XYZ file of C-alpha atoms in Angstrom:
380
model
C 23.145 13.470 3.801
C 20.153 11.669 3.704
C 20.105 12.577 -0.059
C 23.303 11.049 -0.989
C 22.687 7.777 1.564
C 19.763 7.319 -0.392
C 20.885 7.705 -3.465
C 23.297 5.759 -2.951
C 20.881 2.525 -1.885
C 18.463 3.309 -4.927
C 21.846 2.953 -7.107
C 22.369 -0.390 -5.160
C 18.913 -1.624 -6.271
C 18.879 -0.313 -9.820
C 21.559 -2.500 -10.566
C 20.084 -5.522 -8.960
C 16.804 -4.950 -10.483
C 18.500 -4.679 -14.063
C 18.895 -8.859 -13.245
C 16.173 -9.490 -11.550
C 14.033 -8.545 -14.405
C 15.293 -10.617 -16.737
C 14.420 -13.660 -14.532
C 11.141 -12.350 -14.401
C 10.154 -11.132 -17.572
C 6.361 -11.353 -18.715
C 5.473 -12.188 -14.822
C 3.636 -10.240 -11.863
C 5.329 -11.283 -8.765
C 3.602 -10.798 -5.726
C 5.657 -12.856 -2.958
C 9.305 -14.248 -2.771
C 10.480 -17.150 -0.675
C 14.055 -18.154 -0.451
C 14.408 -15.256 -2.809
C 12.458 -16.109 -5.499
C 9.158 -14.362 -6.719
C 5.802 -16.297 -7.748
C 3.812 -14.960 -11.050
C 0.378 -14.248 -9.898
C -0.598 -13.621 -13.752
C -0.177 -17.056 -14.331
C -1.990 -18.420 -11.212
C -5.277 -20.339 -11.246
C -8.125 -17.828 -10.241
C -10.234 -18.788 -7.465
C -13.849 -17.369 -6.747
C -12.450 -13.840 -5.725
C -9.187 -13.953 -8.605
C -6.753 -14.200 -4.873
C -4.818 -15.760 -6.371
C -4.391 -14.766 -9.710
C -4.535 -11.917 -12.171
C -6.969 -9.893 -9.404
C -4.870 -10.030 -6.611
C -4.502 -7.274 -4.262
C -0.543 -6.554 -5.020
C -0.252 -6.944 -8.951
C 0.456 -3.208 -9.043
C 3.402 -2.456 -7.391
C 5.609 -4.578 -9.712
C 5.342 -2.166 -12.325
C 4.968 0.106 -9.752
C 8.812 -0.146 -9.169
C 9.403 -0.112 -12.865
C 7.880 3.626 -13.106
C 9.122 4.344 -10.088
C 13.194 3.031 -10.715
C 12.876 5.046 -14.450
C 12.231 7.594 -12.460
C 15.915 7.379 -10.853
C 17.477 5.918 -13.696
C 16.097 6.446 -17.498
C 16.120 2.941 -17.957
C 14.229 2.419 -20.448
C 13.879 -1.333 -20.033
C 12.360 -0.549 -16.932
C 9.476 0.896 -19.162
C 9.054 -1.949 -21.513
C 8.367 -4.326 -18.299
C 5.819 -1.897 -17.225
C 3.684 -2.098 -20.282
C 3.673 -6.075 -19.971
C 2.149 -5.830 -16.390
C -0.397 -3.338 -17.711
C -1.378 -5.147 -20.501
C -1.628 -8.222 -18.050
C -3.726 -6.452 -15.681
C -6.247 -5.727 -18.809
C -8.007 -8.976 -18.402
C -9.744 -7.974 -14.620
C -11.306 -4.894 -16.532
C -13.696 -5.581 -16.731
C -13.635 -9.010 -17.293
C -12.917 -10.513 -13.953
C -15.812 -7.532 -12.135
C -16.352 -10.531 -9.833
C -12.297 -10.634 -8.801
C -12.335 -7.214 -7.974
C -12.396 -5.074 -4.431
C -11.816 -2.093 -3.141
C -7.611 -2.344 -4.112
C -8.148 -0.848 -7.596
C -6.077 2.168 -6.386
C -3.744 -0.245 -5.482
C -3.613 -1.651 -9.043
C -3.683 0.982 -10.737
C -2.401 4.009 -9.356
C 1.440 2.507 -9.093
C 0.577 1.310 -12.659
C -1.253 3.324 -15.130
C -1.664 6.494 -13.162
C 2.061 6.358 -12.521
C 2.827 5.866 -15.940
C 0.536 8.104 -17.358
C 2.095 10.663 -15.489
C 5.826 9.624 -16.748
C 4.740 9.995 -20.427
C 1.190 10.996 -20.715
C 0.829 7.398 -22.345
C -3.359 7.482 -23.356
C -4.216 4.365 -22.742
C -2.700 4.087 -19.611
C -4.644 7.019 -18.624
C -8.119 5.467 -19.773
C -6.885 2.198 -17.126
C -6.079 4.408 -13.932
C -9.772 6.144 -14.681
C -11.478 3.024 -15.542
C -9.986 2.031 -11.871
C -11.316 4.502 -10.219
C -14.995 4.574 -11.681
C -15.207 0.728 -10.142
C -13.758 1.622 -6.600
C -16.131 4.417 -7.239
C -18.976 2.267 -7.521
C -17.891 0.413 -4.460
C -19.647 3.349 -2.279
C -22.197 3.117 0.332
C -24.569 5.944 0.736
C -23.948 5.886 4.054
C -20.270 6.803 3.787
C -17.827 4.160 3.212
C -16.476 1.729 0.534
C -17.218 -2.179 0.512
C -13.793 -3.521 0.926
C -14.959 -6.958 -0.584
C -17.776 -8.640 -2.779
C -18.469 -11.415 -0.393
C -17.300 -15.058 -0.376
C -19.481 -17.985 -1.509
C -16.844 -20.752 -0.032
C -17.639 -19.040 3.728
C -20.824 -17.337 2.732
C -19.465 -14.520 5.091
C -21.736 -11.260 4.501
C -19.578 -8.797 3.461
C -21.305 -5.645 2.757
C -20.939 -3.452 5.624
C -17.289 -4.318 5.955
C -14.517 -1.510 5.629
C -10.572 -1.703 5.833
C -8.351 1.115 7.193
C -6.176 0.623 3.756
C -8.450 1.973 1.741
C -6.977 5.039 2.942
C -4.668 4.590 0.376
C -7.206 3.468 -2.347
C -8.779 6.345 -1.886
C -5.809 8.564 -3.514
C -6.686 7.648 -7.231
C -10.223 8.683 -6.610
C -9.071 12.745 -5.656
C -7.144 12.137 -8.782
C -9.485 11.399 -11.316
C -11.903 14.428 -10.076
C -9.062 16.475 -10.798
C -7.968 14.649 -14.090
C -11.405 14.840 -15.332
C -12.773 18.024 -13.311
C -15.477 16.097 -11.653
C -16.252 16.036 -8.208
C -17.687 13.076 -7.801
C -14.987 11.432 -7.112
C -13.181 13.362 -4.656
C -16.736 13.733 -2.735
C -16.809 10.194 -2.221
C -13.074 9.958 -1.179
C -13.348 12.797 1.442
C -16.498 11.262 3.004
C -15.285 7.872 3.026
C -11.873 9.158 5.170
C -14.375 11.189 7.732
C -16.516 7.710 8.053
C -13.305 5.857 8.405
C -11.451 8.861 10.871
C -14.415 8.629 13.211
C -15.203 4.761 13.288
C -11.879 3.133 12.506
C -9.347 5.056 15.123
C -9.029 4.644 18.145
C -8.735 7.257 20.799
C -5.505 6.300 22.204
C -3.966 6.838 17.976
C -4.167 2.993 17.108
C -6.301 1.670 14.282
C -8.967 -0.719 13.313
C -8.084 -2.773 10.966
C -11.762 -4.229 9.334
C -14.943 -1.966 11.040
C -18.405 -3.156 9.938
C -21.255 -0.849 9.249
C -24.699 -1.919 9.198
C -25.259 -1.915 4.917
C -28.364 -0.087 4.953
C -28.118 2.325 7.953
C -24.628 2.969 8.076
C -24.513 2.488 11.591
C -21.104 1.496 12.805
C -21.259 -2.357 14.756
C -18.187 -3.556 15.569
C -14.472 -4.546 14.667
C -12.394 -7.498 13.217
C -9.037 -8.191 14.368
C -7.978 -8.711 10.238
C -4.526 -9.827 9.983
C -3.353 -8.502 13.768
C -3.098 -10.544 16.162
C -6.560 -9.758 17.507
C -9.705 -7.259 18.271
C -8.551 -4.534 19.531
C -4.521 -4.864 19.093
C -2.851 -2.836 17.007
C -1.440 -3.992 13.236
C 1.425 -2.079 12.501
C 0.789 -2.209 8.910
C -2.273 -1.056 9.101
C -1.045 1.948 11.713
C 1.148 2.490 8.885
C -2.071 2.970 6.027
C -3.774 5.370 8.498
C -0.377 7.236 8.592
C -0.005 7.951 5.130
C -2.923 7.568 3.905
C -5.206 10.403 6.205
C -1.435 12.727 5.367
C -2.576 11.887 1.603
C -5.876 13.142 2.285
C -4.795 16.501 4.307
C -2.999 17.299 0.540
C -5.867 16.689 -1.219
C -8.702 18.340 0.801
C -6.728 21.190 3.408
C -8.511 19.430 6.276
C -6.576 19.854 9.539
C -8.484 17.389 11.507
C -7.173 14.348 8.512
C -4.047 15.785 9.325
C -3.786 15.628 12.870
C -5.892 12.088 12.582
C -2.516 11.154 10.728
C -0.672 12.685 13.637
C -2.308 10.960 16.346
C -1.740 8.105 14.467
C 1.657 8.953 14.458
C 1.981 9.274 17.659
C 1.292 5.846 19.153
C 3.628 3.814 16.527
C 6.667 6.176 17.907
C 5.542 5.512 21.304
C 5.756 1.805 20.854
C 8.904 1.470 18.485
C 11.283 -0.609 20.004
C 15.250 1.626 19.684
C 16.598 -0.666 17.159
C 13.988 0.470 14.697
C 12.047 -3.077 13.277
C 8.486 -3.218 13.357
C 7.174 -6.235 14.459
C 3.365 -7.609 13.103
C 1.699 -6.312 15.462
C 2.246 -3.692 18.222
C 0.086 -5.535 20.813
C 1.291 -9.204 20.270
C 2.726 -11.353 22.284
C 6.684 -11.536 23.361
C 6.944 -14.716 21.579
C 6.616 -15.752 19.260
C 8.301 -12.632 18.052
C 6.655 -11.884 13.953
C 8.263 -9.345 12.645
C 6.864 -7.244 9.123
C 9.417 -4.672 7.613
C 6.477 -4.135 4.927
C 5.238 -1.579 7.615
C 8.087 0.036 8.162
C 8.921 0.927 4.593
C 5.403 2.112 4.706
C 5.621 3.947 7.608
C 8.349 5.786 6.701
C 6.765 6.935 3.431
C 4.207 8.240 5.854
C 6.647 9.714 8.203
C 8.364 11.686 5.513
C 4.961 12.668 4.049
C 4.371 13.850 7.723
C 7.201 15.929 7.920
C 6.688 17.364 4.631
C 3.456 19.207 5.769
C 4.602 19.881 9.322
C 8.379 20.880 9.279
C 8.565 18.276 12.460
C 11.760 16.598 12.509
C 10.921 14.255 14.620
C 8.904 12.837 11.806
C 11.984 12.446 9.710
C 13.814 11.337 12.270
C 11.553 8.015 12.423
C 11.512 7.441 8.996
C 15.498 7.160 9.166
C 15.874 5.044 11.988
C 13.586 2.008 10.258
C 14.949 2.825 6.677
C 18.952 2.498 8.193
C 17.493 -0.375 9.499
C 15.831 -1.605 7.257
C 19.190 -1.010 5.067
C 21.511 -3.163 7.857
C 19.388 -5.488 8.463
C 16.845 -6.684 5.832
C 17.741 -5.621 2.705
C 19.662 -7.850 -0.065
C 21.049 -6.286 -2.643
C 22.350 -9.152 -4.379
C 21.616 -9.696 -7.980
C 21.190 -13.442 -7.232
C 17.680 -12.551 -5.217
C 14.763 -10.940 -6.537
C 13.147 -9.848 -3.718
C 15.268 -6.861 -1.566
C 13.336 -6.381 1.896
C 13.419 -9.440 4.299
C 11.209 -10.460 6.626
C 7.809 -9.457 5.862
C 4.601 -10.567 7.019
C 1.380 -10.788 5.650
C -0.853 -11.733 9.065
C -0.074 -11.996 12.434
C -1.717 -15.915 11.931
C -0.694 -16.569 9.268
C 0.971 -19.944 7.916
C 2.419 -19.010 4.513
C 2.485 -15.545 4.338
C 4.856 -14.940 8.123
C 8.448 -12.947 7.251
C 8.880 -13.789 4.077
C 9.846 -11.023 1.160
C 6.798 -8.959 -0.891
C 6.646 -6.795 -3.739
C 4.748 -4.106 -2.247
C 7.045 -3.913 0.636
C 10.241 -3.394 -1.973
C 8.060 -0.709 -3.933
C 7.392 1.422 -0.458
C 11.015 0.928 1.030
C 11.996 2.408 -2.920
C 9.423 4.926 -3.005
C 10.777 6.491 0.520
C 14.323 6.245 -0.743
C 13.242 8.016 -3.852
C 11.354 10.915 -1.617
C 14.361 11.485 0.552
C 16.447 11.930 -2.667
C 13.358 13.959 -3.926
C 12.960 11.389 -7.538
C 9.354 9.813 -6.793
C 6.606 9.551 -8.845
C 4.088 11.311 -6.196
C 0.971 9.293 -7.040
C -0.654 9.123 -3.698
């Protein structure tokens, strides 16, 4: 029954996207406000390209194209995906200073997925170069550095690592297999181990930003980041943790990674409301109530992955509760608007990224539906 329901939703999305592509040909969308996407490929580059070509979500539009091609076989999806790949060539390596640990997010759903579809050698090269750039961010004390220093603020980020990285390291696991080279997987596993010990609290909540001494690797402190405050539980971070540690278990077979994913999942389930909608932070005040459909979509993928590894029905039931809530209350399948999911929030204290549309929220919603339908390209 879940498979039939998922395929029905995907058919609606397929019909919508064929129109949306025509409106956004040649663009790399990131944010949708009032139902219309922006174009990150046509924005002015700042110090770290945050407003332009190297924006961390720029692989998800092409990722949607790849995943929807796997569902429908419509060639128009691959044509649009190719445009994204060629545009992002501008980051490899000519915008080196604009890049960050999110090369996994940028090239896994894009180039690596395309390579899995048709063996495109240029796509493979892009994925391997992205993995090598991420490998270069490794501090031998056991963690991947998240961002470069910001010259505008003077903030020293050499010891900063974030929970989101647990998804990015999948490109390292892939590269190790692709090249039969253990270095990439060794770094991924070591980083996952460090993150498990320092970013996951005893109760199963996670820290968004963890700072280490860059010289010694000693844990120094946490930052609230995109959550409500230090010590709170930013829900998208919880979702990255559930999915990311489940993925590392899949790649390494380490039971402690699976146990960590389940611990974070338990915290998530214990703080969910019955309606299946997810706030921006589980420990945020009652008012204002800020919702994040992105966290629900990502967590749904993570819970489905956990179900695959454990056969525990509660995980599949939790994923279905969130997906059905998104479908019923937060999805727009009309071709008149660009994005699908509503009420997506980038950061609790943000002013321009509260309860709008994000291309990566749509990606993970689609990926979760494809997992249910048994048709997802498994890239993580």
